[in-house]
PDB file of C-alpha atoms in Angstrom:
ATOM      1  CA  ASN A 211     -32.275 -13.918  81.844  1.00 49.00           C
ATOM      2  CA  ALA A 212     -31.944 -15.635  85.213  1.00 69.00           C
ATOM      3  CA  GLY A 213     -32.194 -12.416  87.209  1.00 92.00           C
ATOM      4  CA  VAL A 214     -34.828 -11.319  89.697  1.00 96.00           C
ATOM      5  CA  MET A 215     -38.081 -10.723  87.821  1.00 97.00           C
ATOM      6  CA  GLN A 216     -40.695  -8.316  89.048  1.00 98.00           C
ATOM      7  CA  ASN A 217     -44.073  -7.632  87.517  1.00 96.00           C
ATOM      8  CA  PRO A 218     -45.784  -5.531  86.659  1.00 97.00           C
ATOM      9  CA  ARG A 219     -43.147  -2.844  86.038  1.00 97.00           C
ATOM     10  CA  HIS A 220     -45.756  -0.142  86.413  1.00 97.00           C
ATOM     11  CA  LEU A 221     -49.036  -0.355  88.283  1.00 98.00           C
ATOM     12  CA  VAL A 222     -51.701   2.314  88.546  1.00 98.00           C
ATOM     13  CA  ARG A 223     -54.425   2.032  91.141  1.00 97.00           C
ATOM     14  CA  ARG A 224     -57.160   4.288  92.461  1.00 97.00           C
ATOM     15  CA  ARG A 225     -57.422   5.017  96.156  1.00 97.00           C
ATOM     16  CA  GLY A 226     -59.116   2.139  97.968  1.00 97.00           C
ATOM     17  CA  GLN A 227     -58.144  -0.539  95.446  1.00 97.00           C
ATOM     18  CA  GLU A 228     -55.760  -3.416  96.038  1.00 98.00           C
ATOM     19  CA  ALA A 229     -52.251  -3.679  94.580  1.00 98.00           C
ATOM     20  CA  ARG A 230     -50.477  -7.000  94.080  1.00 98.00           C
ATOM     21  CA  LEU A 231     -46.785  -6.973  93.250  1.00 98.00           C
ATOM     22  CA  ARG A 232     -44.983 -10.126  92.158  1.00 98.00           C
ATOM     23  CA  CYS A 233     -41.385 -11.204  92.476  1.00 97.00           C
ATOM     24  CA  SER A 234     -39.679 -14.286  91.097  1.00 97.00           C
ATOM     25  CA  PRO A 235     -36.226 -14.704  92.656  1.00 95.00           C
ATOM     26  CA  MET A 236     -33.099 -15.716  90.809  1.00 93.00           C
ATOM     27  CA  LYS A 237     -32.875 -19.393  90.017  1.00 90.00           C
ATOM     28  CA  GLY A 238     -31.641 -21.281  93.045  1.00 87.00           C
ATOM     29  CA  HIS A 239     -32.486 -18.457  95.456  1.00 90.00           C
ATOM     30  CA  SER A 240     -34.948 -19.165  98.241  1.00 90.00           C
ATOM     31  CA  HIS A 241     -34.628 -15.928 100.222  1.00 92.00           C
ATOM     32  CA  VAL A 242     -36.607 -12.856  99.189  1.00 95.00           C
ATOM     33  CA  TYR A 243     -36.482  -9.299 100.508  1.00 95.00           C
ATOM     34  CA  TRP A 244     -38.857  -6.442  99.709  1.00 97.00           C
ATOM     35  CA  TYR A 245     -37.778  -2.786  99.855  1.00 97.00           C
ATOM     36  CA  ARG A 246     -39.637   0.460  99.147  1.00 97.00           C
ATOM     37  CA  GLN A 247     -38.114   3.609  97.715  1.00 95.00           C
ATOM     38  CA  LEU A 248     -39.876   6.942  98.001  1.00 90.00           C
ATOM     39  CA  PRO A 249     -38.803   9.749  95.632  1.00 82.00           C
ATOM     40  CA  GLU A 250     -35.338  11.153  96.450  1.00 79.00           C
ATOM     41  CA  GLU A 251     -34.830   8.657  99.252  1.00 84.00           C
ATOM     42  CA  GLY A 252     -32.913   5.448  99.784  1.00 88.00           C
ATOM     43  CA  LEU A 253     -34.439   2.005  99.822  1.00 94.00           C
ATOM     44  CA  LYS A 254     -36.211   1.054 103.033  1.00 96.00           C
ATOM     45  CA  PHE A 255     -36.457  -2.577 104.140  1.00 95.00           C
ATOM     46  CA  MET A 256     -39.958  -3.961 104.436  1.00 97.00           C
ATOM     47  CA  VAL A 257     -39.915  -7.739 104.816  1.00 96.00           C
ATOM     48  CA  TYR A 258     -37.688 -10.802 104.484  1.00 94.00           C
ATOM     49  CA  LEU A 259     -39.198 -14.153 103.518  1.00 94.00           C
ATOM     50  CA  GLN A 260     -37.986 -17.647 102.994  1.00 92.00           C
ATOM     51  CA  LYS A 261     -40.152 -20.230 101.271  1.00 88.00           C
ATOM     52  CA  GLU A 262     -43.478 -20.333 103.171  1.00 87.00           C
ATOM     53  CA  ASN A 263     -42.041 -18.357 106.108  1.00 93.00           C
ATOM     54  CA  ILE A 264     -41.844 -14.703 107.096  1.00 94.00           C
ATOM     55  CA  ILE A 265     -38.461 -14.253 108.780  1.00 92.00           C
ATOM     56  CA  ASP A 266     -38.457 -10.495 109.462  1.00 92.00           C
ATOM     57  CA  GLU A 267     -41.369  -8.116 108.855  1.00 94.00           C
ATOM     58  CA  SER A 268     -40.071  -5.273 111.017  1.00 93.00           C
ATOM     59  CA  GLY A 269     -40.303  -2.783 108.139  1.00 94.00           C
ATOM     60  CA  MET A 270     -43.868  -3.567 107.113  1.00 95.00           C
ATOM     61  CA  PRO A 271     -46.624  -1.110 107.982  1.00 94.00           C
ATOM     62  CA  LYS A 272     -48.914  -2.709 110.544  1.00 90.00           C
ATOM     63  CA  GLU A 273     -52.036  -2.375 108.447  1.00 95.00           C
ATOM     64  CA  ARG A 274     -52.980  -3.002 104.811  1.00 97.00           C
ATOM     65  CA  PHE A 275     -49.631  -4.572 103.842  1.00 97.00           C
ATOM     66  CA  SER A 276     -48.918  -8.294 103.660  1.00 97.00           C
ATOM     67  CA  ALA A 277     -46.384 -10.530 101.959  1.00 97.00           C
ATOM     68  CA  GLU A 278     -46.096 -14.179 101.144  1.00 96.00           C
ATOM     69  CA  PHE A 279     -43.662 -16.531  99.450  1.00 95.00           C
ATOM     70  CA  PRO A 280     -45.490 -19.784  98.781  1.00 92.00           C
ATOM     71  CA  LYS A 281     -43.893 -23.132  98.149  1.00 90.00           C
ATOM     72  CA  GLU A 282     -44.703 -22.773  94.469  1.00 90.00           C
ATOM     73  CA  GLY A 283     -44.814 -19.520  92.564  1.00 92.00           C
ATOM     74  CA  PRO A 284     -43.552 -15.997  93.085  1.00 95.00           C
ATOM     75  CA  SER A 285     -43.444 -13.900  96.216  1.00 97.00           C
ATOM     76  CA  ILE A 286     -46.381 -11.498  96.456  1.00 98.00           C
ATOM     77  CA  LEU A 287     -46.486  -8.122  98.174  1.00 98.00           C
ATOM     78  CA  ARG A 288     -50.101  -7.125  98.686  1.00 98.00           C
ATOM     79  CA  ILE A 289     -51.338  -3.662  99.583  1.00 98.00           C
ATOM     80  CA  GLN A 290     -55.009  -3.354 100.425  1.00 97.00           C
ATOM     81  CA  GLN A 291     -57.050  -0.143 100.248  1.00 97.00           C
ATOM     82  CA  VAL A 292     -54.189   1.825  98.745  1.00 97.00           C
ATOM     83  CA  VAL A 293     -53.673   5.492  99.628  1.00 96.00           C
ATOM     84  CA  ARG A 294     -51.682   8.236  97.855  1.00 94.00           C
ATOM     85  CA  GLY A 295     -48.787   7.756 100.259  1.00 93.00           C
ATOM     86  CA  ASP A 296     -48.270   4.204  98.943  1.00 96.00           C
ATOM     87  CA  SER A 297     -46.982   5.647  95.653  1.00 96.00           C
ATOM     88  CA  ALA A 298     -43.376   4.477  95.441  1.00 96.00           C
ATOM     89  CA  ALA A 299     -41.009   2.079  93.726  1.00 97.00           C
ATOM     90  CA  TYR A 300     -41.078  -1.368  95.285  1.00 98.00           C
ATOM     91  CA  PHE A 301     -37.986  -3.500  94.828  1.00 98.00           C
ATOM     92  CA  CYS A 302     -37.542  -7.179  95.448  1.00 97.00           C
ATOM     93  CA  ALA A 303     -34.155  -8.782  96.086  1.00 96.00           C
ATOM     94  CA  SER A 304     -33.105 -12.383  96.454  1.00 94.00           C
ATOM     95  CA  SER A 305     -30.169 -14.301  97.806  1.00 91.00           C
ATOM     96  CA  ALA A 306     -29.122 -17.925  97.784  1.00 85.00           C
ATOM     97  CA  GLN A 307     -28.659 -17.989 101.519  1.00 75.00           C
ATOM     98  CA  GLY A 308     -30.156 -15.861 104.230  1.00 68.00           C
ATOM     99  CA  ARG A 309     -28.192 -14.684 107.235  1.00 64.00           C
ATOM    100  CA  SER A 310     -24.914 -14.711 105.306  1.00 68.00           C
ATOM    101  CA  ASN A 311     -22.515 -12.350 103.654  1.00 73.00           C
ATOM    102  CA  GLN A 312     -23.850 -12.909 100.181  1.00 80.00           C
ATOM    103  CA  PRO A 313     -25.064  -9.885  98.289  1.00 90.00           C
ATOM    104  CA  GLN A 314     -28.726  -9.530  97.545  1.00 92.00           C
ATOM    105  CA  HIS A 315     -29.576  -9.169  93.874  1.00 94.00           C
ATOM    106  CA  PHE A 316     -32.353  -6.793  92.942  1.00 96.00           C
ATOM    107  CA  GLY A 317     -35.088  -6.755  90.340  1.00 97.00           C
ATOM    108  CA  ASP A 318     -35.962  -3.628  88.363  1.00 96.00           C
ATOM    109  CA  GLY A 319     -38.869  -2.800  90.625  1.00 97.00           C
ATOM    110  CA  THR A 320     -42.571  -2.060  90.347  1.00 98.00           C
ATOM    111  CA  ARG A 321     -43.520   1.582  90.190  1.00 97.00           C
ATOM    112  CA  LEU A 322     -46.846   1.992  91.946  1.00 97.00           C
ATOM    113  CA  SER A 323     -48.885   5.116  91.266  1.00 96.00           C
ATOM    114  CA  ILE A 324     -52.043   5.889  93.200  1.00 96.00           C
ATOM    115  CA  LEU A 325     -54.574   8.197  91.564  1.00 93.00           C
TER     116      LEU A 325
ATOM    117  CA  ASP B 279     -33.213   7.607 112.637  1.00 67.00           C
ATOM    118  CA  GLN B 280     -30.802   7.509 109.704  1.00 82.00           C
ATOM    119  CA  GLN B 281     -28.313   4.777 110.575  1.00 93.00           C
ATOM    120  CA  VAL B 282     -26.527   5.019 107.221  1.00 96.00           C
ATOM    121  CA  LYS B 283     -25.755   8.459 105.837  1.00 95.00           C
ATOM    122  CA  GLN B 284     -24.478   9.677 102.521  1.00 96.00           C
ATOM    123  CA  ASN B 285     -24.004  13.377 103.090  1.00 92.00           C
ATOM    124  CA  SER B 286     -23.180  14.338  99.514  1.00 94.00           C
ATOM    125  CA  PRO B 287     -26.295  14.166  97.340  1.00 93.00           C
ATOM    126  CA  SER B 288     -24.264  14.741  94.191  1.00 96.00           C
ATOM    127  CA  LEU B 289     -20.718  14.668  92.850  1.00 96.00           C
ATOM    128  CA  SER B 290     -19.230  15.695  89.507  1.00 97.00           C
ATOM    129  CA  VAL B 291     -15.880  14.321  88.342  1.00 97.00           C
ATOM    130  CA  GLN B 292     -13.883  14.643  85.153  1.00 97.00           C
ATOM    131  CA  GLU B 293     -13.444  11.514  83.061  1.00 97.00           C
ATOM    132  CA  GLY B 294     -10.224   9.698  83.955  1.00 97.00           C
ATOM    133  CA  ARG B 295     -10.045  11.170  87.449  1.00 97.00           C
ATOM    134  CA  ILE B 296     -10.816   9.481  90.732  1.00 98.00           C
ATOM    135  CA  SER B 297     -14.357   9.475  92.143  1.00 98.00           C
ATOM    136  CA  ILE B 298     -14.644   9.182  95.928  1.00 98.00           C
ATOM    137  CA  LEU B 299     -18.040   8.494  97.437  1.00 98.00           C
ATOM    138  CA  ASN B 300     -18.460   8.548 101.188  1.00 98.00           C
ATOM    139  CA  CYS B 301     -20.765   6.854 103.653  1.00 97.00           C
ATOM    140  CA  ASP B 302     -21.070   7.055 107.440  1.00 97.00           C
ATOM    141  CA  TYR B 303     -22.923   4.749 109.784  1.00 97.00           C
ATOM    142  CA  THR B 304     -23.928   4.901 113.411  1.00 96.00           C
ATOM    143  CA  ASN B 305     -24.787   1.318 114.380  1.00 93.00           C
ATOM    144  CA  SER B 306     -21.712  -0.510 115.713  1.00 93.00           C
ATOM    145  CA  MET B 307     -23.460  -3.846 115.098  1.00 92.00           C
ATOM    146  CA  PHE B 308     -23.091  -3.427 111.331  1.00 93.00           C
ATOM    147  CA  ASP B 309     -20.419  -5.812 110.045  1.00 92.00           C
ATOM    148  CA  TYR B 310     -21.117  -6.130 106.330  1.00 94.00           C
ATOM    149  CA  PHE B 311     -21.177  -3.237 103.904  1.00 96.00           C
ATOM    150  CA  LEU B 312     -22.032  -2.976 100.239  1.00 96.00           C
ATOM    151  CA  TRP B 313     -22.134  -0.484  97.409  1.00 98.00           C
ATOM    152  CA  TYR B 314     -24.821  -0.570  94.743  1.00 97.00           C
ATOM    153  CA  LYS B 315     -25.120   1.418  91.532  1.00 97.00           C
ATOM    154  CA  LYS B 316     -28.520   2.428  90.231  1.00 95.00           C
ATOM    155  CA  TYR B 317     -29.600   3.765  86.866  1.00 94.00           C
ATOM    156  CA  PRO B 318     -33.018   5.428  86.423  1.00 91.00           C
ATOM    157  CA  ALA B 319     -35.917   2.988  86.091  1.00 88.00           C
ATOM    158  CA  GLU B 320     -33.690   0.038  86.971  1.00 93.00           C
ATOM    159  CA  GLY B 321     -32.983  -1.874  90.144  1.00 95.00           C
ATOM    160  CA  PRO B 322     -29.783  -1.446  92.158  1.00 96.00           C
ATOM    161  CA  THR B 323     -26.835  -3.416  90.797  1.00 96.00           C
ATOM    162  CA  PHE B 324     -24.338  -4.880  93.255  1.00 95.00           C
ATOM    163  CA  LEU B 325     -20.843  -3.413  92.884  1.00 97.00           C
ATOM    164  CA  ILE B 326     -18.620  -4.419  95.755  1.00 97.00           C
ATOM    165  CA  SER B 327     -18.818  -5.398  99.404  1.00 95.00           C
ATOM    166  CA  ILE B 328     -16.599  -5.546 102.454  1.00 96.00           C
ATOM    167  CA  SER B 329     -16.743  -7.436 105.706  1.00 93.00           C
ATOM    168  CA  SER B 330     -15.765  -5.716 108.935  1.00 93.00           C
ATOM    169  CA  ILE B 331     -12.774  -8.034 109.330  1.00 93.00           C
ATOM    170  CA  LYS B 332     -11.152  -6.203 106.406  1.00 94.00           C
ATOM    171  CA  ASP B 333     -10.332  -2.565 105.814  1.00 95.00           C
ATOM    172  CA  LYS B 334     -10.033  -2.703 102.039  1.00 97.00           C
ATOM    173  CA  ASN B 335     -11.499  -4.651  99.152  1.00 97.00           C
ATOM    174  CA  GLU B 336     -10.651  -4.143  95.515  1.00 97.00           C
ATOM    175  CA  ASP B 337     -12.360  -5.230  92.314  1.00 96.00           C
ATOM    176  CA  GLY B 338     -10.999  -3.767  89.099  1.00 97.00           C
ATOM    177  CA  ARG B 339     -11.588  -0.016  89.082  1.00 97.00           C
ATOM    178  CA  PHE B 340     -13.583  -0.151  92.320  1.00 98.00           C
ATOM    179  CA  THR B 341     -12.081  -0.140  95.813  1.00 98.00           C
ATOM    180  CA  VAL B 342     -13.970   0.081  99.078  1.00 98.00           C
ATOM    181  CA  PHE B 343     -12.241   1.269 102.253  1.00 98.00           C
ATOM    182  CA  LEU B 344     -13.637   0.694 105.730  1.00 98.00           C
ATOM    183  CA  ASN B 345     -12.611   2.670 108.807  1.00 97.00           C
ATOM    184  CA  LYS B 346     -14.365   0.973 111.708  1.00 96.00           C
ATOM    185  CA  SER B 347     -13.185   3.375 114.385  1.00 96.00           C
ATOM    186  CA  ALA B 348     -14.636   6.292 112.422  1.00 97.00           C
ATOM    187  CA  LYS B 349     -17.669   4.276 111.266  1.00 97.00           C
ATOM    188  CA  HIS B 350     -16.905   5.408 107.749  1.00 97.00           C
ATOM    189  CA  LEU B 351     -16.584   3.736 104.390  1.00 97.00           C
ATOM    190  CA  SER B 352     -15.738   5.071 100.994  1.00 98.00           C
ATOM    191  CA  LEU B 353     -15.885   3.875  97.400  1.00 98.00           C
ATOM    192  CA  HIS B 354     -13.086   4.855  95.039  1.00 98.00           C
ATOM    193  CA  ILE B 355     -13.543   4.583  91.285  1.00 98.00           C
ATOM    194  CA  VAL B 356     -10.348   4.917  89.267  1.00 97.00           C
ATOM    195  CA  PRO B 357     -10.357   5.932  86.493  1.00 97.00           C
ATOM    196  CA  SER B 358     -13.883   7.316  86.284  1.00 98.00           C
ATOM    197  CA  GLN B 359     -15.768   6.748  83.048  1.00 97.00           C
ATOM    198  CA  PRO B 360     -18.923   8.412  81.675  1.00 96.00           C
ATOM    199  CA  GLY B 361     -20.760   5.065  82.038  1.00 95.00           C
ATOM    200  CA  ASP B 362     -20.194   5.313  85.790  1.00 97.00           C
ATOM    201  CA  SER B 363     -22.704   8.168  85.948  1.00 97.00           C
ATOM    202  CA  ALA B 364     -25.469   6.838  88.198  1.00 97.00           C
ATOM    203  CA  VAL B 365     -26.763   7.010  91.752  1.00 96.00           C
ATOM    204  CA  TYR B 366     -24.594   5.105  94.231  1.00 98.00           C
ATOM    205  CA  PHE B 367     -26.058   3.673  97.419  1.00 97.00           C
ATOM    206  CA  CYS B 368     -24.142   2.300 100.346  1.00 97.00           C
ATOM    207  CA  ALA B 369     -25.835  -0.327 102.489  1.00 96.00           C
ATOM    208  CA  ALA B 370     -25.041  -2.015 105.776  1.00 95.00           C
ATOM    209  CA  SER B 371     -26.221  -5.102 107.582  1.00 92.00           C
ATOM    210  CA  ALA B 372     -25.638  -6.918 110.862  1.00 90.00           C
ATOM    211  CA  SER B 373     -24.915 -10.631 111.133  1.00 84.00           C
ATOM    212  CA  SER B 374     -26.574 -10.541 114.534  1.00 79.00           C
ATOM    213  CA  GLY B 375     -29.825  -9.679 112.785  1.00 75.00           C
ATOM    214  CA  THR B 376     -31.513 -10.991 109.675  1.00 75.00           C
ATOM    215  CA  TYR B 377     -29.135  -9.408 107.175  1.00 77.00           C
ATOM    216  CA  LYS B 378     -31.699  -6.875 106.065  1.00 88.00           C
ATOM    217  CA  TYR B 379     -29.929  -3.991 104.393  1.00 93.00           C
ATOM    218  CA  ILE B 380     -30.048  -0.432 105.687  1.00 94.00           C
ATOM    219  CA  PHE B 381     -29.452   1.929 102.780  1.00 95.00           C
ATOM    220  CA  GLY B 382     -28.124   5.463 102.607  1.00 95.00           C
ATOM    221  CA  THR B 383     -29.977   8.077 100.585  1.00 93.00           C
ATOM    222  CA  GLY B 384     -27.588   7.860  97.653  1.00 95.00           C
ATOM    223  CA  THR B 385     -25.042  10.045  95.879  1.00 97.00           C
ATOM    224  CA  ARG B 386     -25.616  11.006  92.266  1.00 97.00           C
ATOM    225  CA  LEU B 387     -22.299  10.750  90.404  1.00 98.00           C
ATOM    226  CA  LYS B 388     -21.839  12.550  87.124  1.00 98.00           C
ATOM    227  CA  VAL B 389     -18.685  11.804  85.161  1.00 97.00           C
ATOM    228  CA  LEU B 390     -17.963  14.547  82.657  1.00 96.00           C
ATOM    229  CA  ALA B 391     -16.420  13.621  79.319  1.00 90.00           C
TER     230      ALA B 391
END
């Protein structure tokens, strides 16, 4: 399966812990987008990365959240000192080209639950 | 500030009939629009897209119509099948920006056999 791979599919953390979500884009894709979906809502853009660069982080909360897409390996969305309000489904999408009319392809998401 | 709106949270249609899902947007900078289908516990699956230079795009049973003056797009599914039952999201982006997608809140379609 050459689709977007996200892991883990489910992640449970206690308040104050760190959550690390991983995303491997489709083969040949070098542009990664992270979105968050709260229950009964649409997906909300968080951050857009190209290899080793953050292109647009306008949707990222100012504190506790960070993202990276290193030269080698998956993209990582990191949430430090998690709170109950961070409980959501986090989706990663990739595209072959950024800034173009090519659809983004999504992974199946990581469902984060905060106890 | 909801720039993309799907005002019908749910829709029920008889198998074989037409399903029409609607989406409105407010940002005139949007010039690329997409529809995604989502099943529970899965990621959104791309269905069809349309650029603002067109007013219609067709792919099999799926057709998207764009009315720029009304800032409105719709997805038509003909004929509807039970496997089409899912949540449908419309999304919009602006080529003047970074192509991040702005999603609507979704419409849950139920196709009755």
